[in-house]
PDB file of C-alpha atoms in Angstrom:
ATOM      1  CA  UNK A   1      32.236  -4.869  13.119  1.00 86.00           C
ATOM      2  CA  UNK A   2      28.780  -4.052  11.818  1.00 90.00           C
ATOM      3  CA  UNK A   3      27.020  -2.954  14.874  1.00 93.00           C
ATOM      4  CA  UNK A   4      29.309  -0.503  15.623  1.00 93.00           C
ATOM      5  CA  UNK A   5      29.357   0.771  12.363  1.00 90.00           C
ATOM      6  CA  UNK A   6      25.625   1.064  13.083  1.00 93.00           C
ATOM      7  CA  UNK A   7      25.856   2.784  16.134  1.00 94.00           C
ATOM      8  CA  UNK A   8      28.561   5.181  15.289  1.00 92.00           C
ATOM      9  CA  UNK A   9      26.298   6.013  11.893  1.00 93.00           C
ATOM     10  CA  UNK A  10      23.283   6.585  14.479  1.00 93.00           C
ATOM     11  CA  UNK A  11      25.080   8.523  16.855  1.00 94.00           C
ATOM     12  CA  UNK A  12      26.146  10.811  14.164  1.00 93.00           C
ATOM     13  CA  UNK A  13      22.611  11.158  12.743  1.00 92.00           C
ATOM     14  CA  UNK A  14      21.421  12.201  16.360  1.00 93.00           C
ATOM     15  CA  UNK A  15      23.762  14.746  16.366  1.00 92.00           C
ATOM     16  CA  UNK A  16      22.612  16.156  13.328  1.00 90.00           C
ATOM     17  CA  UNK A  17      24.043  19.745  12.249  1.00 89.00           C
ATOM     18  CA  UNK A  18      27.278  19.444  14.453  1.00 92.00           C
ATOM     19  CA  UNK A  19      28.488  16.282  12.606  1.00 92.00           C
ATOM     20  CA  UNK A  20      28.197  18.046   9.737  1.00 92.00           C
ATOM     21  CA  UNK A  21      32.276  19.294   9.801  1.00 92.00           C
ATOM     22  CA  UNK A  22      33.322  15.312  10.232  1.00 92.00           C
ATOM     23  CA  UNK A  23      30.746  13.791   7.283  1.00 93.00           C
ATOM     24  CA  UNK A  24      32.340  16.143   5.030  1.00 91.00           C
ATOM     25  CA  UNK A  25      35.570  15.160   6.097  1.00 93.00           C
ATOM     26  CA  UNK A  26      34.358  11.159   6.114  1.00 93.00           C
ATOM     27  CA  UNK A  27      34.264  11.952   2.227  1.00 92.00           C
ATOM     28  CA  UNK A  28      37.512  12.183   1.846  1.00 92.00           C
ATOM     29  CA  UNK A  29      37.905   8.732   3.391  1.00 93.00           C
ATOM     30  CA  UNK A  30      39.321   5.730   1.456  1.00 91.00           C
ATOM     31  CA  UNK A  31      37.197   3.273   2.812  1.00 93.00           C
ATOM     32  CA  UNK A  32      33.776   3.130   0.325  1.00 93.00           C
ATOM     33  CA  UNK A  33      31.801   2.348   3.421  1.00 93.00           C
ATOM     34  CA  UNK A  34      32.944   5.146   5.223  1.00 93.00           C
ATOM     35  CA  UNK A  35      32.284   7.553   2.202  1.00 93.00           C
ATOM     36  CA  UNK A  36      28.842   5.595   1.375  1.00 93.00           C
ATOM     37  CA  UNK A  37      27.783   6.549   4.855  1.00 94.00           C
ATOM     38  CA  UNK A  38      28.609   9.886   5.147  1.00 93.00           C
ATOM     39  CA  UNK A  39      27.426  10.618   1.643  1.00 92.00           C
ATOM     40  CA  UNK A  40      24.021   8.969   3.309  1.00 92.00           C
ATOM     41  CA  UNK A  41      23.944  10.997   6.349  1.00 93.00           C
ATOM     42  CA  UNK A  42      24.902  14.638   4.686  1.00 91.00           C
ATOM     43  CA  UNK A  43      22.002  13.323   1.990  1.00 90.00           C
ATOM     44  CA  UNK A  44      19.028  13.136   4.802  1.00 88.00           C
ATOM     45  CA  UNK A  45      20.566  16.507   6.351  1.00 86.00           C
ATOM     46  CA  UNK A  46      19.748  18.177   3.074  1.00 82.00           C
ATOM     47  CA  UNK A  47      23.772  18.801   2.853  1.00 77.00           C
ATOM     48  CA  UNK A  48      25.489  18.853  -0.873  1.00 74.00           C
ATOM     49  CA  UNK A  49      28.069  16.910  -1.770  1.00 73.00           C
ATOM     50  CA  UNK A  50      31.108  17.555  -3.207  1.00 68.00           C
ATOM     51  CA  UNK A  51      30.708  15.211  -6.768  1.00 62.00           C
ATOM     52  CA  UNK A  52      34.580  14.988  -6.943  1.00 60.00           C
ATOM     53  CA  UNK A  53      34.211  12.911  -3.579  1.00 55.00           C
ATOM     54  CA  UNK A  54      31.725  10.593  -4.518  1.00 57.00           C
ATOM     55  CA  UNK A  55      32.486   6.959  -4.381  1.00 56.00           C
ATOM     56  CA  UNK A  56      30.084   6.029  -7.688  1.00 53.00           C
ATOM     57  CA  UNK A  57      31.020   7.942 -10.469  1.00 49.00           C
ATOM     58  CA  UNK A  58      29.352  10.630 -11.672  1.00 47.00           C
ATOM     59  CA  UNK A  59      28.208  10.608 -15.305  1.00 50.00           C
ATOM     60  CA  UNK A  60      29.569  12.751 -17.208  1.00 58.00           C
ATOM     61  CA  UNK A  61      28.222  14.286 -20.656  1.00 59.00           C
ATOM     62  CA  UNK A  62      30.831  12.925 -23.552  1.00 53.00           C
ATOM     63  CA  UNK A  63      30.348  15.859 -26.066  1.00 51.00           C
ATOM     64  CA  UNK A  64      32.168  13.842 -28.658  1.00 52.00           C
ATOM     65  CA  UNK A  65      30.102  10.678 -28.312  1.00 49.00           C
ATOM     66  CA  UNK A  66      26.708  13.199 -27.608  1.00 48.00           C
ATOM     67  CA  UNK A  67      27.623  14.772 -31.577  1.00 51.00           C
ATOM     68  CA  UNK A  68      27.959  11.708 -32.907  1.00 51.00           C
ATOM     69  CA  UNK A  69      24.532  10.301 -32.083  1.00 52.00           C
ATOM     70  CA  UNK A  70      23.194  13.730 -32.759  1.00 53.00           C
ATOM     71  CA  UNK A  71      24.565  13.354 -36.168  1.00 55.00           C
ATOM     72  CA  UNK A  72      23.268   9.665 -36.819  1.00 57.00           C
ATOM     73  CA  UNK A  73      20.204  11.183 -35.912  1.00 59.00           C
ATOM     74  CA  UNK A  74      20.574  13.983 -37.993  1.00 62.00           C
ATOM     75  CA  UNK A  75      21.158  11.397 -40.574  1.00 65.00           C
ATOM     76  CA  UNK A  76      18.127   9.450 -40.318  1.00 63.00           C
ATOM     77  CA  UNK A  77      15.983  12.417 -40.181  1.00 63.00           C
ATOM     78  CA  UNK A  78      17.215  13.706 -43.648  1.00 65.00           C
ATOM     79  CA  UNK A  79      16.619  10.195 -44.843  1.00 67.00           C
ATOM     80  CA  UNK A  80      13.371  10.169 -43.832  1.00 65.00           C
ATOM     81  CA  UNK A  81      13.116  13.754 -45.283  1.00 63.00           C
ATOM     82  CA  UNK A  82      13.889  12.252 -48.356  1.00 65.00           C
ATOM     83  CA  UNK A  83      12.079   8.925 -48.538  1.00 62.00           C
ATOM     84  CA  UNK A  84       8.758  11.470 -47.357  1.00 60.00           C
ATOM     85  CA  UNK A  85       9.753  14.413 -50.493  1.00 59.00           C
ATOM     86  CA  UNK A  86       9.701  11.298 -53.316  1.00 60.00           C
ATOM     87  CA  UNK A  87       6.521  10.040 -52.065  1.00 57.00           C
ATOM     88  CA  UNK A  88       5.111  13.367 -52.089  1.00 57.00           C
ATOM     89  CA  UNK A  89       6.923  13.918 -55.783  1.00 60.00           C
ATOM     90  CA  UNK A  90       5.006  10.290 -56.861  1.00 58.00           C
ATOM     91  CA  UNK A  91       1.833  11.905 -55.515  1.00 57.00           C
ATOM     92  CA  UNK A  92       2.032  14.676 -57.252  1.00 59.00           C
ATOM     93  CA  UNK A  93       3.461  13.456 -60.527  1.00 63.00           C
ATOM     94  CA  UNK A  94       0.068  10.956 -60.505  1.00 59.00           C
ATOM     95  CA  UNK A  95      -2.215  13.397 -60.027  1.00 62.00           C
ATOM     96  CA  UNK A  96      -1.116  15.731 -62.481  1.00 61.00           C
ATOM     97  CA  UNK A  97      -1.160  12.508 -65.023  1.00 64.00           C
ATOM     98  CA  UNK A  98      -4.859  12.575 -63.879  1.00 66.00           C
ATOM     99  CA  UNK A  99      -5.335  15.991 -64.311  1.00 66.00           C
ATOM    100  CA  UNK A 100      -4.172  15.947 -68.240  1.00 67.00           C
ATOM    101  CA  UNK A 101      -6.314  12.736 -68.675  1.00 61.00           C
TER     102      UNK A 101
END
């Protein structure tokens, strides 16, 4: 039940250091709660944790997905690049008309 869950997660925080060796083993647990605990109680020891053990997922960097948005933006960029270069052009095409004038 929950209070002993409670307890047993106290009593392992009170022993600090020496519970270390069965947190990191809790990680391995199937139980989400169990791992969600442990995870908790290494966390306030200032203990790492394993990411392969982790019970949420840890994001990882899709280089495929990470090039293509780099490439939309790429995209837009030289768009703007070129919407910027034919104002410019227009500017300079007028004043030059106002120059020979």
């Amino acid at each position: 039940n929950y209070e002993e869950r409670e307890k047993a997660e106290k009593g392992l925080k009170d022993s600090g250091r020496l519970a270390m060796p069965l947190l990191k083993e809790a990680l391995k647990n199937g139980d989400p709660e169990v791992v969600i605990r442990a995870e908790r109680l290494l966390l306030a020891q200032n203990e790492s944790i394993d990411a392969s053990s982790a019970v949420l997922p840890v994001p990882k960097e899709d280089k495929k997905e990470e090039g293509k948005d780099t490439k939309n933006a790429d995209k837009k960029d030289a768009e703007k690049d070129k919407d910027t270069d034919k104002k410019d052009g227009d500017v300079a095409e007028t004043k030059a008309a106002e120059d020979e004038s």
